[in-house]
Amino acid sequence: MRAASPAFAFVIASLGIGVFSAMDAVMKGLTIALGVYLALFWRTAAGVGFGGAAWWIAGATRPSRVALRLHLVRSAVSTVMALLFFWGLARVPMAQAIALTYVAPLIALFLAALLLGERVRGRTIAASLVAAAGVGTILIGQARADLGDAAFWGALAILGSAICYSWNIILMRQQAQVAGPLEIAFFQSVFVTLFLALGMPFWGGVPAPEHWPAILLGAGLATLSLMLLSWAYARAEASYLAPTEFTSFLWAAFYGWMLFGEQVSLFTLAGALLIIGGCIWGAGGRIPPQEAEAMP
């Protein structure tokens, strides 16, 4: 069998990002219809079945004690991260929400210094100021568009999610040394579902039948995205494929316009460019890849 070219792997990785952005669009609709708790709980619970099947087909093996501990810790962080992200996503345009999450890799550089003892360069600090200017630009545009208090709090929730995501990036690096992506995705779905189940006595319920196709679609899209990205990253260098992460802004703008009638303002576009530029500059031109299942 002929090996896949890096260019083809790049296309597949971009497709994987597009599929995950489609899942975000499905979840935005579900969150608006059901609320963030029910939408996330049932989508993640359905993901246990999809992720378990994919892991089993790939040759499931018993995870190590170290891997299980990392799965548990990352799942706890992911639960908070996902609740904040999808709550915010239901209140702000998709392209704006995705642009705000791009600050996560830069925050991760500072967390790596704090948690792993890595050195923070002056270049990273300067790049963070550029990215912060991008965030400010987006928030100014939001204020000028008069989207209301809900959009403002939604943007803050997205930024809070990005902080959790930056810690997730650190945990991803540690997980990648002890477990494969399909194992990670499956156990994350299991543990996140268990964490969310704690809220069932307070906010629980079973969605109406008309919502189940979207719930299953969201779970299937998340699993498919992870498989596409895993295939691509196994066949090309991470530094070559990392720029595909930023295509999520284009996908989000497309799905937001097509499904929710959202327009991308010049403030959002300018802010996204500043954030992306700051991230690339701060990371020395190499942004760490953000795993598809990072946002469950």
Coordinates of C-alpha atoms in Angstrom, one line a residue:
M1 CA 0.0 0.0 0.0
R2 CA 1.4 3.4 -1.0
A3 CA 2.1 5.8 1.8
A4 CA -0.1 8.9 2.0
S5 CA 1.5 12.2 1.0
P6 CA 1.9 14.9 3.5
A7 CA -0.4 17.1 1.4
F8 CA -3.1 14.5 1.5
A9 CA -2.7 14.2 5.3
F10 CA -3.1 18.0 5.5
V11 CA -6.4 17.7 3.6
I12 CA -7.6 15.0 5.9
A13 CA -6.6 17.0 9.0
S14 CA -8.5 20.0 7.6
L15 CA -11.5 17.8 7.0
G16 CA -11.3 16.5 10.6
I17 CA -11.4 20.1 11.9
G18 CA -14.4 20.7 9.6
V19 CA -16.2 17.7 11.0
F20 CA -15.5 18.8 14.6
S21 CA -16.8 22.3 13.7
A22 CA -20.0 20.7 12.4
M23 CA -20.3 19.0 15.8
D24 CA -20.0 22.4 17.5
A25 CA -22.8 23.7 15.3
V26 CA -25.0 20.7 16.2
M27 CA -24.2 21.3 19.9
K28 CA -25.1 25.0 19.6
G29 CA -28.5 24.1 18.3
L30 CA -29.0 21.4 21.0
T31 CA -27.9 23.8 23.8
I32 CA -30.3 26.4 22.6
A33 CA -33.1 23.8 22.6
L34 CA -32.3 21.8 25.7
G35 CA -29.9 23.8 27.8
V36 CA -26.2 23.1 28.1
Y37 CA -26.4 20.4 30.8
L38 CA -28.8 18.1 29.0
A39 CA -27.2 18.7 25.6
L40 CA -23.7 17.9 26.8
F41 CA -24.7 15.0 29.1
W42 CA -26.6 13.0 26.4
R43 CA -24.2 13.8 23.6
T44 CA -21.3 12.7 25.8
A45 CA -23.2 9.6 26.9
A46 CA -23.9 8.7 23.3
G47 CA -20.2 9.3 22.6
V48 CA -19.3 6.4 25.0
G49 CA -20.9 4.0 22.5
F50 CA -19.2 5.5 19.4
G51 CA -15.8 5.9 21.1
G52 CA -16.0 2.4 22.7
A53 CA -16.7 0.8 19.4
A54 CA -13.9 2.6 17.6
W55 CA -11.4 1.7 20.5
W56 CA -12.5 -1.9 20.4
I57 CA -12.2 -2.3 16.6
A58 CA -8.7 -0.7 16.9
G59 CA -7.7 -3.4 19.4
A60 CA -8.5 -2.3 22.9
T61 CA -6.1 -3.1 25.7
R62 CA -6.3 -2.5 29.4
P63 CA -5.0 1.0 30.3
S64 CA -2.3 1.5 32.8
R65 CA -2.8 2.9 36.3
V66 CA -1.0 6.1 35.2
A67 CA -3.1 6.4 32.1
L68 CA -6.3 6.0 34.1
R69 CA -5.3 8.8 36.5
L70 CA -4.6 11.1 33.6
H71 CA -7.9 10.2 32.0
L72 CA -9.7 11.1 35.2
V73 CA -7.9 14.4 35.8
R74 CA -8.3 15.5 32.2
S75 CA -11.9 14.5 32.2
A76 CA -12.6 16.7 35.2
V77 CA -11.0 19.6 33.5
S78 CA -12.8 18.9 30.3
T79 CA -16.2 18.8 32.0
V80 CA -15.8 22.3 33.3
M81 CA -14.3 23.4 30.0
A82 CA -17.1 22.0 27.9
L83 CA -19.9 23.4 30.1
L84 CA -18.4 26.9 29.8
F85 CA -17.7 26.5 26.1
F86 CA -21.1 25.3 25.0
W87 CA -22.9 27.7 27.3
G88 CA -21.0 30.6 25.7
L89 CA -21.4 29.2 22.2
A90 CA -25.2 29.4 22.5
R91 CA -24.9 33.1 23.2
V92 CA -22.2 34.4 20.8
P93 CA -21.6 33.9 17.0
M94 CA -19.6 30.7 16.3
A95 CA -16.7 32.4 14.5
Q96 CA -16.3 34.8 17.5
A97 CA -16.4 31.9 19.9
I98 CA -13.7 29.9 18.0
A99 CA -11.5 33.0 17.6
L100 CA -11.5 33.5 21.4
T101 CA -10.4 29.9 22.1
Y102 CA -7.2 30.5 20.0
V103 CA -5.6 32.1 23.1
A104 CA -5.4 28.6 24.7
P105 CA -2.0 27.6 23.2
L106 CA -0.4 30.8 24.5
I107 CA -1.9 30.4 28.0
A108 CA -0.6 26.8 27.8
L109 CA 3.0 28.1 27.4
F110 CA 2.6 30.0 30.7
L111 CA 1.0 26.9 32.4
A112 CA 3.9 24.8 31.1
A113 CA 6.3 27.1 32.9
L114 CA 4.2 26.9 36.1
L115 CA 3.5 23.2 36.0
L116 CA 6.4 21.7 34.1
G117 CA 9.2 24.2 34.8
E118 CA 9.6 25.4 31.2
R119 CA 11.1 28.8 30.5
V120 CA 8.8 31.7 29.4
R121 CA 10.6 33.8 26.8
G122 CA 10.2 37.5 26.4
R123 CA 8.8 36.8 22.9
T124 CA 6.0 34.8 24.5
I125 CA 5.1 37.7 26.7
A126 CA 5.0 40.1 23.8
A127 CA 3.0 37.7 21.7
S128 CA 0.5 37.4 24.6
L129 CA 0.0 41.1 24.5
V130 CA -0.7 40.9 20.8
A131 CA -3.3 38.1 21.4
A132 CA -4.8 40.1 24.2
A133 CA -5.2 43.0 21.8
G134 CA -7.1 40.6 19.5
V135 CA -9.4 39.6 22.4
G136 CA -10.0 43.2 23.2
T137 CA -10.8 43.9 19.5
I138 CA -13.4 41.2 19.4
L139 CA -15.0 42.4 22.7
I140 CA -15.1 46.0 21.3
G141 CA -16.8 44.8 18.2
Q142 CA -19.3 42.9 20.3
A143 CA -20.1 46.0 22.3
R144 CA -20.5 48.1 19.1
A145 CA -22.8 45.5 17.7
D146 CA -25.0 45.7 20.8
L147 CA -25.4 42.0 21.1
G148 CA -26.6 42.4 24.7
D149 CA -25.4 41.2 28.2
A150 CA -25.9 37.5 27.3
A151 CA -23.3 37.8 24.5
F152 CA -20.8 39.5 26.9
W153 CA -21.2 36.8 29.5
G154 CA -21.0 34.2 26.8
A155 CA -17.7 35.6 25.6
L156 CA -16.3 35.5 29.2
A157 CA -17.5 31.9 29.5
I158 CA -15.6 31.1 26.2
L159 CA -12.4 32.7 27.7
G160 CA -12.8 30.7 30.9
S161 CA -13.1 27.6 28.8
A162 CA -9.9 28.6 26.9
I163 CA -8.1 28.8 30.3
C164 CA -9.3 25.2 31.0
Y165 CA -8.3 24.2 27.5
S166 CA -4.8 25.5 28.0
W167 CA -4.4 23.1 31.0
N168 CA -6.0 20.4 28.8
I169 CA -3.1 20.9 26.3
I170 CA -0.6 20.2 29.1
L171 CA -2.5 17.1 30.0
M172 CA -2.7 16.0 26.4
R173 CA 1.0 16.0 26.2
Q174 CA 1.3 13.8 29.2
Q175 CA -1.5 11.5 28.0
A176 CA 0.1 11.0 24.6
Q177 CA 3.0 9.3 26.3
V178 CA 0.9 6.6 27.9
A179 CA -2.2 6.1 25.8
G180 CA -3.5 6.2 22.2
P181 CA -6.0 8.8 20.9
L182 CA -8.9 6.3 20.7
E183 CA -8.4 5.1 24.3
I184 CA -8.2 8.7 25.4
A185 CA -11.4 9.6 23.6
F186 CA -13.3 6.6 25.0
F187 CA -12.3 7.1 28.7
Q188 CA -12.8 10.8 28.5
S189 CA -16.4 10.2 27.3
V190 CA -16.9 7.7 30.1
F191 CA -15.5 9.9 32.9
V192 CA -17.1 13.1 31.6
T193 CA -20.5 11.3 31.5
L194 CA -20.0 10.2 35.1
F195 CA -19.0 13.7 36.3
L196 CA -22.1 15.2 34.5
A197 CA -24.3 12.4 36.0
L198 CA -23.8 14.0 39.4
G199 CA -26.1 16.8 38.3
M200 CA -28.9 14.5 37.1
P201 CA -30.9 14.8 40.3
F202 CA -31.0 18.6 39.8
W203 CA -31.1 19.3 36.1
G204 CA -31.7 15.8 34.6
G205 CA -34.3 14.6 32.2
V206 CA -34.7 12.7 28.9
P207 CA -34.8 14.7 25.8
A208 CA -37.9 14.5 23.5
P209 CA -37.6 12.0 20.6
E210 CA -37.1 14.8 18.0
H211 CA -33.8 15.8 19.6
W212 CA -32.2 12.3 19.5
P213 CA -31.1 12.4 15.9
A214 CA -29.0 15.6 16.6
I215 CA -27.6 14.0 19.8
L216 CA -26.4 10.9 18.0
L217 CA -25.2 13.0 15.1
G218 CA -23.1 15.2 17.5
A219 CA -21.6 12.1 19.1
G220 CA -20.8 10.5 15.7
L221 CA -19.2 13.6 14.4
A222 CA -16.9 14.0 17.4
T223 CA -15.7 10.4 17.0
L224 CA -15.3 10.7 13.2
S225 CA -13.3 13.9 13.7
L226 CA -10.9 12.2 16.1
M227 CA -10.4 9.3 13.8
L228 CA -9.6 11.6 10.8
L229 CA -7.1 13.7 12.9
S230 CA -5.5 10.6 14.3
W231 CA -5.0 9.2 10.8
A232 CA -3.5 12.4 9.6
Y233 CA -1.2 13.0 12.5
A234 CA 0.1 9.4 12.1
R235 CA 1.2 10.2 8.6
A236 CA 2.7 13.8 8.8
E237 CA 4.6 15.9 11.3
A238 CA 2.6 17.8 13.9
S239 CA 4.4 21.0 13.0
Y240 CA 3.2 20.6 9.4
L241 CA -0.4 19.9 10.3
A242 CA -0.8 22.3 13.2
P243 CA -2.0 25.2 11.0
T244 CA -5.1 23.2 10.1
E245 CA -6.4 24.1 13.5
F246 CA -6.9 27.6 12.4
T247 CA -9.2 26.5 9.6
S248 CA -11.8 26.0 12.4
F249 CA -12.4 29.8 12.2
L250 CA -13.5 29.4 8.5
W251 CA -15.6 26.4 9.3
A252 CA -17.3 28.2 12.2
A253 CA -18.0 31.2 10.1
F254 CA -19.6 29.0 7.4
Y255 CA -21.7 26.9 9.8
G256 CA -22.7 30.0 11.8
W257 CA -23.8 31.8 8.6
M258 CA -25.5 28.8 7.1
L259 CA -27.4 27.4 10.2
F260 CA -27.8 30.5 12.4
G261 CA -27.7 33.5 10.1
E262 CA -24.6 34.8 11.8
Q263 CA -22.4 37.4 10.1
V264 CA -18.6 37.8 10.8
S265 CA -17.8 41.4 11.7
L266 CA -14.6 43.1 10.7
F267 CA -13.8 43.4 14.5
T268 CA -14.0 39.6 14.8
L269 CA -11.9 39.1 11.7
A270 CA -9.2 41.6 12.9
G271 CA -9.2 40.1 16.4
A272 CA -8.9 36.6 15.1
L273 CA -5.9 37.6 12.9
L274 CA -4.2 39.2 16.0
I275 CA -4.8 36.2 18.2
I276 CA -3.6 33.7 15.5
G277 CA -0.6 35.9 14.7
G278 CA 0.3 36.2 18.4
C279 CA 0.0 32.4 18.9
I280 CA 2.2 31.6 16.0
W281 CA 4.8 34.2 17.0
G282 CA 4.8 33.2 20.6
A283 CA 5.2 29.5 19.8
G284 CA 8.1 30.2 17.4
G285 CA 6.0 29.3 14.4
R286 CA 4.9 26.0 15.8
I287 CA 1.6 25.8 17.6
P288 CA 1.0 22.5 19.5
P289 CA -1.8 20.5 17.9
Q290 CA -5.1 20.7 19.6
E291 CA -6.7 17.3 19.7
A292 CA -10.1 16.9 18.2
E293 CA -11.6 15.5 21.4
A294 CA -10.3 18.3 23.5
M295 CA -13.7 19.8 23.6
P296 CA -16.1 16.9 24.4

